């Protein structure tokens, strides 16, 4: 059965605060926040997979009901946890010449290949739309935009068998400037299209030469796949398998897992938290992600070093930087952060390995 969709996240704000160190012996290296923005209505592929499976990403039913999201989660869970970080810098407006065909949805394999799974053709979950619709884009870091370019695939394109090329697209909207904090709701008209299509968006942020890319799967007209099965099966299978497998696989895949522990040095109105992320499995952890929630709304991260901090609603997240992303079996990496607010012990971390 399909998992019911959650409400669209209305506002996610990623805060990066630089804290000046006191004294010559203290220095904190502040990492930039990972999150910036993406299309949320119709949702981009990574946002759609996070919205529908983020709190249930280990559900085995995903493979049957949502195979494209399953392959994305298996390839790299950080694709979804960092749904708003698909960006390239220094493009100088040359998106169509510098993003290769078959790599549009990943922004040309941006961010070290974190989003490569989004390029796969297949039966991605679609959002039903009229041919005239409004596109909403979440500028979560309040950058503003020099422009948004909105493309829609041409009639005859097959999203389930053909990875996206520039020749498959028609640019239907080129906007002007959006000010920081201004709501981004773009009227789009895509006449003459039916069936499964892709809405492709290029957002050129205003603060620096930084561009964001997204693919949203949509369905125009009737005949789209239903979101929820309308009926439960009325009968149980009448026969059990007559034979058990006679042989076990000779080799079991290695275990992929991680765990995080932390120490807290509290001074009442704040604290320093030192976190150790350990590879607790038998396979190499190629990337990891921690998420947690504070027990009190009065606690917040003021700065973080040796990891990237971002938030989604009440969820706090930490992702690796390049040099501490991979962890060999039995090894560990560390990072730290300061918090504003009173805590006496570390929160419970959920560690996700890929």
PDB file of C-alpha atoms in Angstrom, residues 43-208:
ATOM      1  CA  UNK A  43       7.554  18.559  -5.676  1.00  0.00           C
ATOM      2  CA  UNK A  44      11.030  17.810  -6.967  1.00  0.00           C
ATOM      3  CA  UNK A  45      12.023  14.158  -7.005  1.00  0.00           C
ATOM      4  CA  UNK A  46      14.137  14.352  -3.864  1.00  0.00           C
ATOM      5  CA  UNK A  47      11.586  16.442  -1.959  1.00  0.00           C
ATOM      6  CA  UNK A  48       8.754  14.108  -2.982  1.00  0.00           C
ATOM      7  CA  UNK A  49      10.701  11.065  -1.747  1.00  0.00           C
ATOM      8  CA  UNK A  50      11.553  12.825   1.510  1.00  0.00           C
ATOM      9  CA  UNK A  51       7.986  14.068   2.025  1.00  0.00           C
ATOM     10  CA  UNK A  52       6.433  10.629   1.565  1.00  0.00           C
ATOM     11  CA  UNK A  53       9.130   8.401   3.080  1.00  0.00           C
ATOM     12  CA  UNK A  54      11.341  10.558   5.296  1.00  0.00           C
ATOM     13  CA  UNK A  55       9.850   9.199   8.518  1.00  0.00           C
ATOM     14  CA  UNK A  56       9.467   5.654   7.134  1.00  0.00           C
ATOM     15  CA  UNK A  57      12.427   5.175   4.798  1.00  0.00           C
ATOM     16  CA  UNK A  58      13.154   1.638   6.053  1.00  0.00           C
ATOM     17  CA  UNK A  59       9.674   0.394   5.110  1.00  0.00           C
ATOM     18  CA  UNK A  60      10.124  -2.659   2.841  1.00  0.00           C
ATOM     19  CA  UNK A  61       6.889  -1.788   1.013  1.00  0.00           C
ATOM     20  CA  UNK A  62       8.692   1.082  -0.702  1.00  0.00           C
ATOM     21  CA  UNK A  63      10.198  -1.309  -3.231  1.00  0.00           C
ATOM     22  CA  UNK A  64       6.772  -2.411  -4.447  1.00  0.00           C
ATOM     23  CA  UNK A  65       4.908   0.880  -4.251  1.00  0.00           C
ATOM     24  CA  UNK A  66       7.602   3.430  -5.024  1.00  0.00           C
ATOM     25  CA  UNK A  67      10.616   1.797  -6.710  1.00  0.00           C
ATOM     26  CA  UNK A  68      12.242   5.021  -7.916  1.00  0.00           C
ATOM     27  CA  UNK A  69      12.299   6.474  -4.428  1.00  0.00           C
ATOM     28  CA  UNK A  70      13.631   3.168  -3.144  1.00  0.00           C
ATOM     29  CA  UNK A  71      16.573   3.245  -5.544  1.00  0.00           C
ATOM     30  CA  UNK A  72      17.264   6.858  -4.546  1.00  0.00           C
ATOM     31  CA  UNK A  73      17.262   6.012  -0.813  1.00  0.00           C
ATOM     32  CA  UNK A  74      19.495   2.996  -1.444  1.00  0.00           C
ATOM     33  CA  UNK A  75      21.940   4.990  -3.570  1.00  0.00           C
ATOM     34  CA  UNK A  76      22.377   7.804  -1.031  1.00  0.00           C
ATOM     35  CA  UNK A  77      19.903   8.769   1.722  1.00  0.00           C
ATOM     36  CA  UNK A  78      21.484  12.229   1.848  1.00  0.00           C
ATOM     37  CA  UNK A  79      19.787  12.942  -1.481  1.00  0.00           C
ATOM     38  CA  UNK A  80      16.564  13.233   0.500  1.00  0.00           C
ATOM     39  CA  UNK A  81      17.865  14.558   3.821  1.00  0.00           C
ATOM     40  CA  UNK A  82      19.561  17.367   1.852  1.00  0.00           C
ATOM     41  CA  UNK A  83      16.654  17.842  -0.535  1.00  0.00           C
ATOM     42  CA  UNK A  84      17.311  21.586  -0.717  1.00  0.00           C
ATOM     43  CA  UNK A  85      21.036  21.467  -1.485  1.00  0.00           C
ATOM     44  CA  UNK A  86      21.192  20.495  -5.181  1.00  0.00           C
ATOM     45  CA  UNK A  87      23.346  23.351  -6.459  1.00  0.00           C
ATOM     46  CA  UNK A  88      26.268  24.366  -8.650  1.00  0.00           C
ATOM     47  CA  UNK A  89      28.442  27.457  -8.343  1.00  0.00           C
ATOM     48  CA  UNK A  90      30.103  29.586 -10.986  1.00  0.00           C
ATOM     49  CA  UNK A  91      27.825  28.534 -13.853  1.00  0.00           C
ATOM     50  CA  UNK A  92      27.684  32.095 -15.267  1.00  0.00           C
ATOM     51  CA  UNK A  93      24.227  31.416 -16.664  1.00  0.00           C
ATOM     52  CA  UNK A  94      25.521  28.695 -19.014  1.00  0.00           C
ATOM     53  CA  UNK A  95      23.212  25.989 -17.709  1.00  0.00           C
ATOM     54  CA  UNK A  96      22.232  24.505 -21.054  1.00  0.00           C
ATOM     55  CA  UNK A  97      25.824  24.176 -22.265  1.00  0.00           C
ATOM     56  CA  UNK A  98      27.449  23.054 -19.014  1.00  0.00           C
ATOM     57  CA  UNK A  99      24.912  20.554 -17.633  1.00  0.00           C
ATOM     58  CA  UNK A 100      25.301  17.392 -19.767  1.00  0.00           C
ATOM     59  CA  UNK A 101      22.372  15.492 -21.243  1.00  0.00           C
ATOM     60  CA  UNK A 102      21.143  12.630 -19.036  1.00  0.00           C
ATOM     61  CA  UNK A 103      22.402  14.532 -15.960  1.00  0.00           C
ATOM     62  CA  UNK A 104      19.891  17.372 -15.754  1.00  0.00           C
ATOM     63  CA  UNK A 105      18.024  16.140 -12.685  1.00  0.00           C
ATOM     64  CA  UNK A 106      21.273  15.838 -10.696  1.00  0.00           C
ATOM     65  CA  UNK A 107      22.511  19.241 -11.855  1.00  0.00           C
ATOM     66  CA  UNK A 108      25.368  17.601 -13.744  1.00  0.00           C
ATOM     67  CA  UNK A 109      26.150  15.173 -10.900  1.00  0.00           C
ATOM     68  CA  UNK A 110      26.401  18.060  -8.446  1.00  0.00           C
ATOM     69  CA  UNK A 111      27.705  17.885  -4.881  1.00  0.00           C
ATOM     70  CA  UNK A 112      30.078  15.013  -5.560  1.00  0.00           C
ATOM     71  CA  UNK A 113      27.362  12.808  -7.071  1.00  0.00           C
ATOM     72  CA  UNK A 114      25.008  13.001  -4.074  1.00  0.00           C
ATOM     73  CA  UNK A 115      21.994  13.400  -6.382  1.00  0.00           C
ATOM     74  CA  UNK A 116      22.937  11.035  -9.228  1.00  0.00           C
ATOM     75  CA  UNK A 117      19.996   8.702  -8.554  1.00  0.00           C
ATOM     76  CA  UNK A 118      17.604  11.473  -9.605  1.00  0.00           C
ATOM     77  CA  UNK A 119      18.744  11.100 -13.231  1.00  0.00           C
ATOM     78  CA  UNK A 120      17.329   7.587 -13.531  1.00  0.00           C
ATOM     79  CA  UNK A 121      14.391   7.172 -15.899  1.00  0.00           C
ATOM     80  CA  UNK A 122      11.486   5.179 -14.496  1.00  0.00           C
ATOM     81  CA  UNK A 123       8.036   5.268 -12.912  1.00  0.00           C
ATOM     82  CA  UNK A 124       8.610   8.195 -10.567  1.00  0.00           C
ATOM     83  CA  UNK A 125       5.642   9.245  -8.454  1.00  0.00           C
ATOM     84  CA  UNK A 126       3.695  11.913 -10.353  1.00  0.00           C
ATOM     85  CA  UNK A 127       1.630  14.920  -9.252  1.00  0.00           C
ATOM     86  CA  UNK A 128      -1.612  15.390 -11.241  1.00  0.00           C
ATOM     87  CA  UNK A 129      -1.843  18.862 -12.807  1.00  0.00           C
ATOM     88  CA  UNK A 130      -3.882  20.901 -15.220  1.00  0.00           C
ATOM     89  CA  UNK A 131      -1.965  22.283 -18.189  1.00  0.00           C
ATOM     90  CA  UNK A 132      -2.096  25.711 -16.544  1.00  0.00           C
ATOM     91  CA  UNK A 133      -0.714  25.533 -13.023  1.00  0.00           C
ATOM     92  CA  UNK A 134       1.252  27.428 -10.369  1.00  0.00           C
ATOM     93  CA  UNK A 135       4.755  26.307  -9.431  1.00  0.00           C
ATOM     94  CA  UNK A 136       5.851  26.982  -5.848  1.00  0.00           C
ATOM     95  CA  UNK A 137       9.547  27.133  -5.017  1.00  0.00           C
ATOM     96  CA  UNK A 138      10.877  27.119  -1.440  1.00  0.00           C
ATOM     97  CA  UNK A 139      13.782  29.551  -1.045  1.00  0.00           C
ATOM     98  CA  UNK A 140      14.574  28.193   2.411  1.00  0.00           C
ATOM     99  CA  UNK A 141      17.758  30.237   2.855  1.00  0.00           C
ATOM    100  CA  UNK A 142      16.049  33.457   1.672  1.00  0.00           C
ATOM    101  CA  UNK A 143      18.596  34.104  -1.077  1.00  0.00           C
ATOM    102  CA  UNK A 144      16.247  35.752  -3.546  1.00  0.00           C
ATOM    103  CA  UNK A 145      16.580  35.018  -7.231  1.00  0.00           C
ATOM    104  CA  UNK A 146      17.998  36.751 -10.293  1.00  0.00           C
ATOM    105  CA  UNK A 147      15.620  34.554 -12.289  1.00  0.00           C
ATOM    106  CA  UNK A 148      13.803  31.246 -12.520  1.00  0.00           C
ATOM    107  CA  UNK A 149      13.722  29.294 -15.769  1.00  0.00           C
ATOM    108  CA  UNK A 150      10.897  26.755 -15.982  1.00  0.00           C
ATOM    109  CA  UNK A 151      10.929  24.020 -18.625  1.00  0.00           C
ATOM    110  CA  UNK A 152       8.384  21.307 -19.424  1.00  0.00           C
ATOM    111  CA  UNK A 153       9.089  18.196 -21.488  1.00  0.00           C
ATOM    112  CA  UNK A 154       7.663  18.078 -24.991  1.00  0.00           C
ATOM    113  CA  UNK A 155       4.728  15.846 -25.900  1.00  0.00           C
ATOM    114  CA  UNK A 156       6.019  12.408 -26.862  1.00  0.00           C
ATOM    115  CA  UNK A 157       8.802  12.325 -24.275  1.00  0.00           C
ATOM    116  CA  UNK A 158       8.814   9.101 -22.221  1.00  0.00           C
ATOM    117  CA  UNK A 159       9.960   9.800 -18.668  1.00  0.00           C
ATOM    118  CA  UNK A 160       9.922   6.101 -17.789  1.00  0.00           C
ATOM    119  CA  UNK A 161      12.484   5.040 -20.394  1.00  0.00           C
ATOM    120  CA  UNK A 162      14.488   8.148 -21.316  1.00  0.00           C
ATOM    121  CA  UNK A 163      16.798  10.114 -19.002  1.00  0.00           C
ATOM    122  CA  UNK A 164      16.242  13.832 -19.489  1.00  0.00           C
ATOM    123  CA  UNK A 165      18.067  15.756 -22.252  1.00  0.00           C
ATOM    124  CA  UNK A 166      17.907  19.449 -23.074  1.00  0.00           C
ATOM    125  CA  UNK A 167      16.309  18.577 -26.437  1.00  0.00           C
ATOM    126  CA  UNK A 168      13.405  16.968 -24.547  1.00  0.00           C
ATOM    127  CA  UNK A 169      12.507  20.316 -22.951  1.00  0.00           C
ATOM    128  CA  UNK A 170      10.718  23.514 -23.885  1.00  0.00           C
ATOM    129  CA  UNK A 171      11.397  26.591 -21.770  1.00  0.00           C
ATOM    130  CA  UNK A 172       7.969  28.010 -20.957  1.00  0.00           C
ATOM    131  CA  UNK A 173       8.805  30.639 -18.299  1.00  0.00           C
ATOM    132  CA  UNK A 174      11.720  33.026 -17.732  1.00  0.00           C
ATOM    133  CA  UNK A 175      11.035  35.210 -14.709  1.00  0.00           C
ATOM    134  CA  UNK A 176      12.527  38.455 -13.522  1.00  0.00           C
ATOM    135  CA  UNK A 177      14.091  39.151 -10.138  1.00  0.00           C
ATOM    136  CA  UNK A 178      12.633  37.811  -6.884  1.00  0.00           C
ATOM    137  CA  UNK A 179      13.634  39.692  -3.750  1.00  0.00           C
ATOM    138  CA  UNK A 180      14.903  37.796  -0.662  1.00  0.00           C
ATOM    139  CA  UNK A 181      11.865  36.665   1.317  1.00  0.00           C
ATOM    140  CA  UNK A 182       9.449  37.165  -1.584  1.00  0.00           C
ATOM    141  CA  UNK A 183       7.141  34.175  -2.132  1.00  0.00           C
ATOM    142  CA  UNK A 184       7.988  32.302  -5.310  1.00  0.00           C
ATOM    143  CA  UNK A 185       4.739  31.257  -7.013  1.00  0.00           C
ATOM    144  CA  UNK A 186       5.157  31.103 -10.779  1.00  0.00           C
ATOM    145  CA  UNK A 187       2.218  30.730 -13.211  1.00  0.00           C
ATOM    146  CA  UNK A 188       3.082  28.091 -15.811  1.00  0.00           C
ATOM    147  CA  UNK A 189       1.245  27.178 -19.017  1.00  0.00           C
ATOM    148  CA  UNK A 190       2.081  23.890 -20.779  1.00  0.00           C
ATOM    149  CA  UNK A 191      -0.648  23.308 -23.376  1.00  0.00           C
ATOM    150  CA  UNK A 192      -0.957  20.267 -25.615  1.00  0.00           C
ATOM    151  CA  UNK A 193       0.558  17.808 -23.155  1.00  0.00           C
ATOM    152  CA  UNK A 194      -0.907  14.651 -21.649  1.00  0.00           C
ATOM    153  CA  UNK A 195       0.521  11.893 -19.505  1.00  0.00           C
ATOM    154  CA  UNK A 196       3.774  11.736 -17.544  1.00  0.00           C
ATOM    155  CA  UNK A 197       5.989  14.812 -17.993  1.00  0.00           C
ATOM    156  CA  UNK A 198       8.858  16.508 -16.158  1.00  0.00           C
ATOM    157  CA  UNK A 199       8.885  20.118 -14.986  1.00  0.00           C
ATOM    158  CA  UNK A 200      12.509  21.250 -14.865  1.00  0.00           C
ATOM    159  CA  UNK A 201      13.491  24.384 -12.935  1.00  0.00           C
ATOM    160  CA  UNK A 202      16.702  26.406 -12.876  1.00  0.00           C
ATOM    161  CA  UNK A 203      16.925  28.910 -10.023  1.00  0.00           C
ATOM    162  CA  UNK A 204      19.724  31.456 -10.210  1.00  0.00           C
ATOM    163  CA  UNK A 205      20.200  32.736  -6.666  1.00  0.00           C
ATOM    164  CA  UNK A 206      20.956  36.419  -6.091  1.00  0.00           C
ATOM    165  CA  UNK A 207      23.504  36.343  -3.276  1.00  0.00           C
ATOM    166  CA  UNK A 208      26.329  34.744  -5.331  1.00  0.00           C
TER     167      UNK A 208
END
